[in-house]
C-alpha positions as MATLAB code, in Angstrom:
seq = 'MKIIISPAKKMKECTDDFPADRFPQFLEEAEKLCQEIRKLSFEEAKALWKCNDKLTELNFHRFARMDLKKAAAPALLAYEGLQYQHMAPVVFTREAADYVGKHLRILSGFYGVLRPFDKVTPYRLEMQAALQVGEKKNLYEFWGERLYQDVLDEDKTIVNLASKEYSKAVEKYLQQEDCFLTIVFGELQGGAVKQKGTFAKMARGEMVRFMAENQIVKLERLQEFCALGYRFAEEYSTEKEWVFLRRGENGHNIQK';
ca = [
      10.282   14.654  -14.497;
       8.963   15.558  -10.966;
       5.971   13.945   -9.222;
       4.154   16.045   -6.774;
       1.997   14.728   -3.964;
       0.263   16.120   -0.884;
       1.278   15.388    2.791;
      -1.034   13.677    5.245;
      -2.329   15.141    8.532;
      -1.352   12.199   10.756;
       2.476   11.683   11.298;
       4.812    9.394   13.195;
       7.257   10.808   15.695;
      10.184    8.766   14.249;
      11.011    5.728   12.230;
      14.294    3.604   11.814;
      13.175    1.978    8.383;
      15.188    4.376    6.290;
      17.695    6.999    7.344;
      16.802   10.646    6.848;
      19.812   12.061    4.972;
      19.448   15.705    4.940;
      17.418   18.779    6.243;
      14.627   20.315    4.021;
      15.578   23.084    1.600;
      13.299   25.627    3.088;
      14.168   25.047    6.739;
      14.598   28.769    7.452;
      11.040   29.471    6.090;
       9.798   26.560    8.412;
      11.456   28.199   11.433;
       9.542   31.392   10.537;
       6.346   29.744   10.447;
       6.989   27.793   13.600;
       7.725   31.233   15.378;
       4.459   32.528   14.041;
       2.322   29.634   15.272;
       4.041   29.951   18.717;
       2.591   33.312   19.055;
      -1.067   31.973   18.805;
      -3.251   31.235   21.821;
      -4.876   27.811   22.135;
      -8.102   28.865   20.768;
      -6.329   30.761   17.744;
      -4.397   27.563   17.150;
      -7.522   25.467   17.260;
      -9.267   27.759   14.745;
      -6.186   27.714   12.521;
      -5.921   23.924   12.520;
      -9.862   23.313   12.601;
      -9.503   20.353   14.817;
     -10.853   19.195   18.173;
      -9.390   20.029   21.625;
      -7.281   16.666   21.758;
      -5.596   17.340   18.569;
      -5.084   20.883   19.265;
      -3.396   20.087   22.476;
      -1.118   17.615   20.801;
      -0.011   20.047   18.019;
       0.142   23.115   20.494;
       2.616   21.309   22.454;
       4.499   19.989   19.555;
       5.251   23.430   18.248;
       5.968   24.806   21.778;
       8.984   22.327   21.955;
       9.663   22.040   18.278;
      13.368   21.879   17.430;
      13.580   21.474   13.591;
      17.306   20.696   13.597;
      16.646   17.669   15.874;
      14.305   16.178   13.314;
      15.091   12.601   12.419;
      12.244   10.944   10.556;
      12.472   10.741    6.740;
       9.467   12.565    5.279;
       8.128    9.602    3.101;
       7.927    7.521    6.286;
       6.763   10.130    8.689;
       3.418   10.518    6.896;
       0.662    7.951    7.700;
      -2.212    8.770    5.393;
      -3.826    6.284    3.017;
      -1.711    7.521    0.167;
       1.497    6.630    2.055;
       0.136    3.227    3.214;
      -0.621    2.195   -0.344;
       2.702    3.712   -1.536;
       4.389    1.237    1.131;
       7.791    2.906    1.089;
       9.127    0.380    3.758;
       9.248   -2.358    1.249;
      10.852   -0.389   -1.595;
      13.903   -1.813   -3.365;
      16.945    0.231   -3.378;
      16.043    1.122   -6.995;
      12.682    2.251   -6.038;
      13.904    4.352   -3.206;
      16.561    6.042   -5.455;
      13.827    6.690   -7.972;
      11.506    8.480   -5.546;
      14.562   10.307   -4.101;
      15.226   11.767   -7.627;
      11.538   12.271   -8.812;
       9.099   12.558   -5.938;
       8.364   15.827   -4.149;
       5.975   16.362   -1.268;
       4.305   19.789   -1.087;
       3.824   21.033    2.463;
       2.282   24.013    4.030;
       4.950   24.139    6.699;
       8.102   22.879    4.800;
       7.223   24.068    1.422;
       8.766   21.204   -0.577;
      10.078   17.915    0.806;
      12.380   15.396   -0.758;
      11.507   11.885    0.421;
      14.347   11.484    2.725;
      14.479   14.949    4.185;
      14.439   15.152    8.047;
      11.026   16.240    9.330;
       9.321   16.583   12.630;
       5.550   16.008   13.206;
       3.492   19.223   12.663;
       0.088   20.304   11.649;
      -0.312   23.082    9.043;
      -2.362   22.626    5.759;
      -1.617   24.815    2.778;
      -5.021   26.489    2.986;
      -4.682   27.418    6.629;
      -5.291   31.157    7.218;
      -1.909   31.968    8.744;
      -0.800   35.433    8.194;
       2.953   36.010    7.998;
       4.000   39.677    8.020;
       2.250   41.154    5.021;
       1.521   37.748    3.461;
      -2.117   37.010    4.237;
      -1.965   33.219    3.765;
       0.520   30.388    2.988;
      -0.016   30.687   -0.771;
       1.263   34.258   -0.546;
       4.046   33.208    1.803;
       5.422   30.569   -0.421;
       4.749   32.484   -3.596;
       6.501   30.828   -6.760;
       9.249   29.111   -4.642;
       7.426   25.740   -4.722;
       6.901   25.907   -8.418;
      10.659   26.887   -9.051;
      11.784   24.026   -6.759;
       9.855   21.227   -8.258;
      10.654   22.246  -11.904;
      13.525   20.405  -13.481;
      15.256   20.673  -16.788;
      12.596   18.844  -18.822;
       9.859   21.021  -17.307;
       7.528   17.987  -16.705;
       5.448   17.598  -13.636;
       3.100   14.715  -12.773;
       0.411   16.084  -10.522;
      -0.800   13.732   -7.920;
      -1.412   16.295   -5.278;
      -4.851   17.499   -4.130;
      -6.127   20.732   -5.468;
      -5.304   22.498   -2.100;
      -1.550   21.815   -2.790;
      -1.368   21.576   -6.482;
      -2.598   25.179   -6.902;
       0.433   26.427   -5.163;
       2.283   25.278   -8.113;
      -0.218   25.661  -10.935;
      -0.463   29.326  -10.561;
       3.009   29.974  -11.869;
       3.053   27.401  -14.724;
       4.653   28.804  -18.013;
       3.533   27.841  -21.527;
       6.433   25.472  -22.150;
       5.729   23.557  -19.011;
       4.060   20.062  -19.062;
       1.881   19.712  -16.035;
      -0.028   16.482  -16.219;
      -2.801   15.949  -13.540;
      -3.867   12.464  -12.880;
      -7.648   11.948  -11.930;
      -8.798    8.798  -10.268;
     -12.660    8.619  -10.488;
     -15.941    6.953  -10.924;
     -18.762    7.786  -13.443;
     -21.797    9.613  -11.896;
     -24.455   10.391  -14.364;
     -21.925   10.250  -17.044;
     -19.549   12.704  -15.322;
     -16.238   11.735  -13.641;
     -16.206   12.291   -9.901;
     -13.391   11.683   -7.599;
     -13.853    9.839   -4.290;
     -11.449   11.149   -1.725;
     -10.647    7.771   -0.044;
     -10.147    5.726   -3.268;
      -8.161    8.753   -4.829;
      -5.775    8.887   -2.139;
      -5.135    5.040   -2.177;
      -4.777    5.199   -6.015;
      -2.157    8.086   -5.831;
      -0.099    6.053   -3.497;
      -0.335    3.041   -5.688;
       0.620    5.165   -8.774;
       3.812    6.384   -7.063;
       4.691    2.806   -6.209;
       3.924    1.685   -9.687;
       6.262    4.372  -11.178;
       9.078    3.624   -8.668;
       8.897   -0.080   -9.148;
       8.954    0.283  -12.932;
      11.347    3.196  -13.147;
       8.821    5.258  -15.251;
      10.460    8.198  -17.143;
       8.083    8.349  -20.081;
       4.662    9.683  -19.548;
       2.990    7.243  -21.937;
       3.824    4.411  -19.518;
       1.454    5.841  -16.874;
      -1.387    4.479  -18.958;
      -0.286    0.982  -18.070;
      -1.371    1.646  -14.309;
      -4.003   -0.884  -13.285;
      -4.197   -1.066   -9.528;
      -7.306   -1.089   -7.265;
      -9.484   -1.645  -10.379;
      -8.488    1.641  -12.122;
      -7.797    1.751  -15.834;
      -6.839    4.497  -18.147;
      -9.854    6.090  -19.892;
      -8.718    7.723  -22.935;
     -12.250    9.003  -23.834;
     -12.506   11.033  -20.753;
      -8.834   12.202  -20.709;
      -7.326   15.474  -22.204;
      -3.769   16.500  -22.991;
      -3.424   18.039  -19.525;
      -5.582   15.570  -17.405;
      -5.435   11.844  -17.600;
      -8.468   10.152  -16.106;
      -8.369    6.583  -14.711;
     -11.916    5.004  -14.028;
     -12.532    2.370  -11.434;
     -13.951   -0.590  -12.927;
     -16.008   -3.535  -11.147;
     -15.319   -7.167  -11.125;
     -17.364   -7.511  -14.434;
     -14.782   -5.002  -16.087;
     -17.190   -2.381  -16.617;
     -16.797    1.205  -15.302;
     -18.370    1.658  -11.888;
     -21.314    4.051  -12.371;
     -23.677    5.601   -9.766;
];
């Protein structure tokens, strides 16, 4: 089983909480992307990243001086988004850390696929960024089926906790024999399930922590997850998409 998650935009420069033990598998490809971004003007980079002048300047200078072989921060601790805060990897037991090392993969527009303790450097490059690399008109074409091939293991089971922007880089290449289970964290709106970005990110992190702490290897046990008021909702779930609805203090599903 492999678990896939998205990266976060905000990253730390370095951390000493866990040692990073190896370089990413697609370091050569990341080097190529780095060189392409260095060719951009400030305004072109700003348009690519879709951010303000301050963030553009920060990342423009990061890429200008980037040395991927001097990276030291482990990926799991380098990202600072809500998902990672709620995952709380700094308090993982050794068993939990070993579990994510084996099962968790972070999809990245820049690094392709990251193992939790791969050495990374701060960057900004979302998967949907319109970066043309040679004849490849965007990052989905650049990475092709390599991400799918890398996250698929012998039991052909993938638990999808990634956003659509990242999961579709894998979904496109799924085969009939693959088990690709998407987890949805939502609320009811007019009888329909709607995901709220902030709560979904928090819940994805909590789900990873739940799986790591409980050493989950059977999909059925995911239905036991009950953090942040979420409970498994069988009536809204399908074979390929399991829905967890957020409930209020009275125990009823939150509806708007």
